[in-house]
Amino acid sequence: QVQLVESGGGSVQAGGSLRLSCAASARTFNSNVMGWFRQAPGKEREFVAAISWSGGDTNYADSVKGRFTISRGNAKNTVYLQMNSLKPEDTGVYYCAAGAGTATLRNNWGQGTQVTVSS
């Protein structure tokens, strides 16, 4: 298991930007792949983006491609989500996730951070 702590959520107007951060408690194989999911009120949690250990491989949901960028910190146990051109439909609780691989990305969750985009 790995503990994940998110930060950086907040409220912003449409078109604005926010940067989310997630710190893992340790550099272990359980954080080989890290990513972000989000959950809007009344909806299921959905995938947003993921990144490999090296940072060389990234994957994005179609709804955020070209607007969001996921990256790793130099220490590799931190992941960031830069969110630009935010839309009201991006509103939700954003959760950091980590796993040994893509198939186990949902094995570890952070507590979530609220992102609210107003029109």
Tab-separated table of C-alpha atoms in Angstrom, residues 13-116:
chain	number	residue	atom	x	y	z
A	13	GLN	CA	-13.831	30.701	-13.553
A	14	ALA	CA	-14.186	29.014	-16.917
A	15	GLY	CA	-11.044	29.428	-18.986
A	16	GLY	CA	-8.839	29.538	-15.917
A	17	SER	CA	-6.125	27.173	-14.721
A	18	LEU	CA	-5.348	25.065	-11.673
A	19	ARG	CA	-2.473	22.769	-10.773
A	20	LEU	CA	-3.047	19.690	-8.653
A	21	SER	CA	-0.271	17.904	-6.787
A	22	CYS	CA	-0.131	14.417	-5.319
A	23	ALA	CA	2.613	13.119	-3.076
A	24	ALA	CA	3.086	9.404	-2.486
A	25	SER	CA	4.382	8.266	0.893
A	26	ALA	CA	7.235	6.309	-0.633
A	27	ARG	CA	8.848	5.327	-3.882
A	28	THR	CA	7.687	1.754	-4.259
A	29	PHE	CA	6.527	-0.473	-7.056
A	30	ASN	CA	3.005	0.382	-5.890
A	31	SER	CA	3.453	3.823	-7.399
A	32	ASN	CA	4.944	2.698	-10.705
A	33	VAL	CA	1.927	4.173	-12.439
A	34	MET	CA	0.196	7.227	-11.024
A	35	GLY	CA	-2.818	9.038	-12.281
A	36	TRP	CA	-5.865	11.151	-11.686
A	37	PHE	CA	-9.563	10.360	-11.658
A	38	ARG	CA	-12.500	12.667	-11.015
A	39	GLN	CA	-16.048	12.313	-9.792
A	40	ALA	CA	-18.816	14.816	-10.432
A	41	PRO	CA	-21.939	14.887	-8.226
A	42	GLY	CA	-24.254	12.032	-9.114
A	43	LYS	CA	-21.782	10.489	-11.554
A	44	GLU	CA	-19.317	7.628	-11.451
A	45	ARG	CA	-15.627	8.193	-10.923
A	46	GLU	CA	-13.894	8.551	-14.286
A	47	PHE	CA	-10.337	8.352	-15.545
A	48	VAL	CA	-8.566	11.625	-16.334
A	49	ALA	CA	-4.865	10.927	-16.906
A	50	ALA	CA	-2.036	8.543	-16.028
A	51	ILE	CA	1.751	8.544	-16.212
A	52	SER	CA	4.427	5.866	-16.107
A	53	TRP	CA	7.288	5.721	-13.635
A	54	SER	CA	9.737	7.330	-16.031
A	55	GLY	CA	7.234	9.931	-17.136
A	56	GLY	CA	7.773	8.904	-20.728
A	57	ASP	CA	4.327	7.409	-21.199
A	58	THR	CA	1.167	9.371	-20.565
A	59	ASN	CA	-2.486	8.717	-21.256
A	60	TYR	CA	-5.445	11.107	-21.189
A	61	ALA	CA	-9.197	10.943	-21.363
A	62	ASP	CA	-10.474	12.409	-24.627
A	63	SER	CA	-12.356	15.092	-22.710
A	64	VAL	CA	-9.138	16.628	-21.342
A	65	LYS	CA	-6.639	16.071	-24.168
A	66	GLY	CA	-4.916	19.279	-25.152
A	67	ARG	CA	-5.995	21.041	-21.946
A	68	PHE	CA	-4.546	18.951	-19.114
A	69	THR	CA	-0.942	17.829	-18.655
A	70	ILE	CA	0.224	15.155	-16.224
A	71	SER	CA	3.852	15.082	-15.092
A	72	ARG	CA	6.169	13.532	-12.498
A	73	GLY	CA	8.392	15.349	-10.081
A	74	ASN	CA	12.135	14.685	-10.048
A	75	ALA	CA	11.784	12.454	-7.003
A	76	LYS	CA	9.241	10.368	-8.937
A	77	ASN	CA	6.950	10.053	-5.922
A	78	THR	CA	5.067	13.232	-6.819
A	79	VAL	CA	2.670	13.694	-9.697
A	80	TYR	CA	1.110	16.889	-10.986
A	81	LEU	CA	-1.925	17.700	-13.084
A	82	GLN	CA	-1.807	21.053	-14.838
A	83	MET	CA	-5.329	21.975	-15.892
A	84	ASN	CA	-5.788	24.783	-18.416
A	85	SER	CA	-8.820	26.140	-20.252
A	86	LEU	CA	-11.049	24.749	-17.530
A	87	LYS	CA	-14.729	24.208	-18.263
A	88	PRO	CA	-17.702	23.936	-15.876
A	89	GLU	CA	-17.940	20.246	-16.772
A	90	ASP	CA	-14.483	19.742	-15.244
A	91	THR	CA	-16.031	20.357	-11.823
A	92	GLY	CA	-15.718	17.490	-9.370
A	93	VAL	CA	-13.585	15.833	-6.757
A	94	TYR	CA	-10.216	14.882	-8.189
A	95	TYR	CA	-8.550	11.773	-6.807
A	96	CYS	CA	-4.933	10.761	-7.123
A	97	ALA	CA	-4.367	7.060	-7.803
A	98	ALA	CA	-1.355	4.764	-7.875
A	99	GLY	CA	-0.599	1.179	-8.741
A	100	ALA	CA	2.070	-1.257	-9.796
A	101	GLY	CA	0.721	-1.099	-13.317
A	102	THR	CA	-2.135	0.261	-15.380
A	103	ALA	CA	-4.396	-2.628	-14.378
A	104	THR	CA	-3.886	-1.897	-10.673
A	105	LEU	CA	-4.012	1.904	-10.874
A	106	ARG	CA	-7.176	1.930	-8.740
A	107	ASN	CA	-5.507	0.031	-5.877
A	108	ASN	CA	-4.483	3.164	-3.980
A	109	TRP	CA	-6.452	6.392	-3.628
A	110	GLY	CA	-5.905	9.797	-2.120
A	111	GLN	CA	-8.588	11.591	-0.127
A	112	GLY	CA	-9.606	13.791	-3.050
A	113	THR	CA	-9.525	17.519	-3.697
A	114	GLN	CA	-12.432	19.643	-4.907
A	115	VAL	CA	-12.225	21.513	-8.201
A	116	THR	CA	-15.058	23.904	-9.011
